mmCIF file of the C-alpha atoms, coordinates in Angstrom:
data_MODEL
# 
_entry.id   MODEL 
# 
loop_
_atom_site.group_PDB 
_atom_site.id 
_atom_site.type_symbol 
_atom_site.label_atom_id 
_atom_site.label_alt_id 
_atom_site.label_comp_id 
_atom_site.label_asym_id 
_atom_site.label_entity_id 
_atom_site.label_seq_id 
_atom_site.pdbx_PDB_ins_code 
_atom_site.Cartn_x 
_atom_site.Cartn_y 
_atom_site.Cartn_z 
_atom_site.occupancy 
_atom_site.B_iso_or_equiv 
_atom_site.pdbx_formal_charge 
_atom_site.auth_seq_id 
_atom_site.auth_comp_id 
_atom_site.auth_asym_id 
_atom_site.auth_atom_id 
_atom_site.pdbx_PDB_model_num 
ATOM 1  C CA . MET A 1 1  ? -8.217  -0.529 17.105  1.00 0.00 ? 1  MET A CA 1 
ATOM 2  C CA . SER A 1 2  ? -7.631  2.020  14.295  1.00 0.00 ? 2  SER A CA 1 
ATOM 3  C CA . GLU A 1 3  ? -9.239  2.120  11.048  1.00 0.00 ? 3  GLU A CA 1 
ATOM 4  C CA . LEU A 1 4  ? -8.577  4.853  8.393   1.00 0.00 ? 4  LEU A CA 1 
ATOM 5  C CA . CYS A 1 5  ? -12.058 4.980  6.215   1.00 0.00 ? 5  CYS A CA 1 
ATOM 6  C CA . ALA A 1 6  ? -12.255 6.040  2.509   1.00 0.00 ? 6  ALA A CA 1 
ATOM 7  C CA . TYR A 1 7  ? -15.331 7.244  1.135   1.00 0.00 ? 7  TYR A CA 1 
ATOM 8  C CA . GLY A 1 8  ? -15.438 7.170  -2.956  1.00 0.00 ? 8  GLY A CA 1 
ATOM 9  C CA . LEU A 1 9  ? -12.521 8.806  -3.433  1.00 0.00 ? 9  LEU A CA 1 
ATOM 10 C CA . THR A 1 10 ? -11.496 9.514  -6.854  1.00 0.00 ? 10 THR A CA 1 
ATOM 11 C CA . ARG A 1 11 ? -8.519  11.436 -9.032  1.00 0.00 ? 11 ARG A CA 1 
ATOM 12 C CA . ARG A 1 12 ? -9.098  12.717 -12.669 1.00 0.00 ? 12 ARG A CA 1 
ATOM 13 C CA . HIS A 1 13 ? -6.383  13.355 -15.232 1.00 0.00 ? 13 HIS A CA 1 
ATOM 14 C CA . SER A 1 14 ? -8.932  14.988 -18.100 1.00 0.00 ? 14 SER A CA 1 
ATOM 15 C CA . PRO A 1 15 ? -10.820 13.340 -19.760 1.00 0.00 ? 15 PRO A CA 1 
ATOM 16 C CA . ASP A 1 16 ? -9.664  9.947  -18.192 1.00 0.00 ? 16 ASP A CA 1 
ATOM 17 C CA . PHE A 1 17 ? -10.359 8.945  -14.554 1.00 0.00 ? 17 PHE A CA 1 
ATOM 18 C CA . CYS A 1 18 ? -6.996  7.787  -12.775 1.00 0.00 ? 18 CYS A CA 1 
ATOM 19 C CA . LEU A 1 19 ? -8.903  6.205  -10.109 1.00 0.00 ? 19 LEU A CA 1 
ATOM 20 C CA . ALA A 1 20 ? -12.650 5.523  -10.386 1.00 0.00 ? 20 ALA A CA 1 
ATOM 21 C CA . PRO A 1 21 ? -14.772 6.045  -7.205  1.00 0.00 ? 21 PRO A CA 1 
ATOM 22 C CA . ALA A 1 22 ? -13.101 3.499  -4.556  1.00 0.00 ? 22 ALA A CA 1 
ATOM 23 C CA . SER A 1 23 ? -13.738 3.044  -0.676  1.00 0.00 ? 23 SER A CA 1 
ATOM 24 C CA . LEU A 1 24 ? -12.118 0.915  1.855   1.00 0.00 ? 24 LEU A CA 1 
ATOM 25 C CA . THR A 1 25 ? -11.297 0.624  5.429   1.00 0.00 ? 25 THR A CA 1 
ATOM 26 C CA . LEU A 1 26 ? -8.090  0.297  6.853   1.00 0.00 ? 26 LEU A CA 1 
ATOM 27 C CA . HIS A 1 27 ? -7.439  -1.552 10.190  1.00 0.00 ? 27 HIS A CA 1 
ATOM 28 C CA . SER A 1 28 ? -4.601  -1.290 12.551  1.00 0.00 ? 28 SER A CA 1 
ATOM 29 C CA . GLY A 1 29 ? -2.645  -3.961 13.526  1.00 0.00 ? 29 GLY A CA 1 
ATOM 30 C CA . LEU A 1 30 ? -3.357  -5.961 10.226  1.00 0.00 ? 30 LEU A CA 1 
ATOM 31 C CA . VAL A 1 31 ? -1.874  -6.704 6.746   1.00 0.00 ? 31 VAL A CA 1 
ATOM 32 C CA . HIS A 1 32 ? -3.516  -5.304 4.080   1.00 0.00 ? 32 HIS A CA 1 
ATOM 33 C CA . VAL A 1 33 ? -2.650  -6.044 0.010   1.00 0.00 ? 33 VAL A CA 1 
ATOM 34 C CA . LEU A 1 34 ? -3.493  -3.962 -3.085  1.00 0.00 ? 34 LEU A CA 1 
ATOM 35 C CA . VAL A 1 35 ? -3.202  -5.574 -6.034  1.00 0.00 ? 35 VAL A CA 1 
ATOM 36 C CA . GLY A 1 36 ? -3.882  -5.044 -9.682  1.00 0.00 ? 36 GLY A CA 1 
ATOM 37 C CA . PRO A 1 37 ? -2.678  -4.454 -13.247 1.00 0.00 ? 37 PRO A CA 1 
ATOM 38 C CA . ASN A 1 38 ? -0.460  -1.918 -14.253 1.00 0.00 ? 38 ASN A CA 1 
ATOM 39 C CA . GLY A 1 39 ? -2.308  1.394  -14.791 1.00 0.00 ? 39 GLY A CA 1 
ATOM 40 C CA . ALA A 1 40 ? -5.367  0.143  -12.853 1.00 0.00 ? 40 ALA A CA 1 
ATOM 41 C CA . GLY A 1 41 ? -5.006  3.039  -9.384  1.00 0.00 ? 41 GLY A CA 1 
ATOM 42 C CA . LYS A 1 42 ? -2.773  1.016  -6.936  1.00 0.00 ? 42 LYS A CA 1 
ATOM 43 C CA . SER A 1 43 ? -0.128  3.803  -6.828  1.00 0.00 ? 43 SER A CA 1 
ATOM 44 C CA . THR A 1 44 ? -2.655  6.789  -7.233  1.00 0.00 ? 44 THR A CA 1 
ATOM 45 C CA . LEU A 1 45 ? -5.190  5.209  -4.118  1.00 0.00 ? 45 LEU A CA 1 
ATOM 46 C CA . LEU A 1 46 ? -2.384  5.165  -2.133  1.00 0.00 ? 46 LEU A CA 1 
ATOM 47 C CA . ARG A 1 47 ? -1.236  8.604  -2.514  1.00 0.00 ? 47 ARG A CA 1 
ATOM 48 C CA . LEU A 1 48 ? -4.293  9.780  -1.767  1.00 0.00 ? 48 LEU A CA 1 
ATOM 49 C CA . LEU A 1 49 ? -4.554  7.556  1.288   1.00 0.00 ? 49 LEU A CA 1 
ATOM 50 C CA . SER A 1 50 ? -1.293  9.008  2.501   1.00 0.00 ? 50 SER A CA 1 
ATOM 51 C CA . GLY A 1 51 ? -2.268  12.698 1.779   1.00 0.00 ? 51 GLY A CA 1 
ATOM 52 C CA . LEU A 1 52 ? 0.429   13.066 -1.063  1.00 0.00 ? 52 LEU A CA 1 
ATOM 53 C CA . ASP A 1 53 ? -2.304  14.052 -3.374  1.00 0.00 ? 53 ASP A CA 1 
ATOM 54 C CA . LYS A 1 54 ? -5.688  15.173 -3.161  1.00 0.00 ? 54 LYS A CA 1 
ATOM 55 C CA . ALA A 1 55 ? -8.853  13.885 -4.470  1.00 0.00 ? 55 ALA A CA 1 
ATOM 56 C CA . ASP A 1 56 ? -10.560 15.494 -6.760  1.00 0.00 ? 56 ASP A CA 1 
ATOM 57 C CA . SER A 1 57 ? -13.706 13.856 -4.785  1.00 0.00 ? 57 SER A CA 1 
ATOM 58 C CA . GLY A 1 58 ? -15.078 11.741 -1.785  1.00 0.00 ? 58 GLY A CA 1 
ATOM 59 C CA . HIS A 1 59 ? -13.041 12.389 1.664   1.00 0.00 ? 59 HIS A CA 1 
ATOM 60 C CA . LEU A 1 60 ? -11.199 10.295 4.461   1.00 0.00 ? 60 LEU A CA 1 
ATOM 61 C CA . GLN A 1 61 ? -11.688 9.535  7.764   1.00 0.00 ? 61 GLN A CA 1 
ATOM 62 C CA . ILE A 1 62 ? -9.847  8.449  11.119  1.00 0.00 ? 62 ILE A CA 1 
ATOM 63 C CA . ASP A 1 63 ? -11.531 6.729  13.455  1.00 0.00 ? 63 ASP A CA 1 
ATOM 64 C CA . GLY A 1 64 ? -14.504 8.807  12.281  1.00 0.00 ? 64 GLY A CA 1 
ATOM 65 C CA . SER A 1 65 ? -12.919 12.049 12.187  1.00 0.00 ? 65 SER A CA 1 
ATOM 66 C CA . ASP A 1 66 ? -12.233 13.666 8.659   1.00 0.00 ? 66 ASP A CA 1 
ATOM 67 C CA . VAL A 1 67 ? -8.620  14.000 7.702   1.00 0.00 ? 67 VAL A CA 1 
ATOM 68 C CA . ASP A 1 68 ? -9.154  17.417 6.350   1.00 0.00 ? 68 ASP A CA 1 
ATOM 69 C CA . ARG A 1 69 ? -10.188 18.961 9.951   1.00 0.00 ? 69 ARG A CA 1 
ATOM 70 C CA . LEU A 1 70 ? -7.264  16.983 12.002  1.00 0.00 ? 70 LEU A CA 1 
ATOM 71 C CA . THR A 1 71 ? -4.670  19.373 13.247  1.00 0.00 ? 71 THR A CA 1 
ATOM 72 C CA . PRO A 1 72 ? -1.091  17.884 13.255  1.00 0.00 ? 72 PRO A CA 1 
ATOM 73 C CA . ILE A 1 73 ? 0.599   16.860 16.064  1.00 0.00 ? 73 ILE A CA 1 
# 
């Protein structure tokens, strides 16, 4: 089973946080749900997890390997 792990991801739009430090683990083959009120950072988290945006701090791993060090296939 593959997993995507996020550790302490943050995204900031000065001077406020758009996403406070977030950590999570997602496993392949499972359905995951992300819920919260408007402005809570749901879309920002998804953009960080998908690589569309770069986190200000924290890191992502796929199966224990840092995403920044992986080569595209």
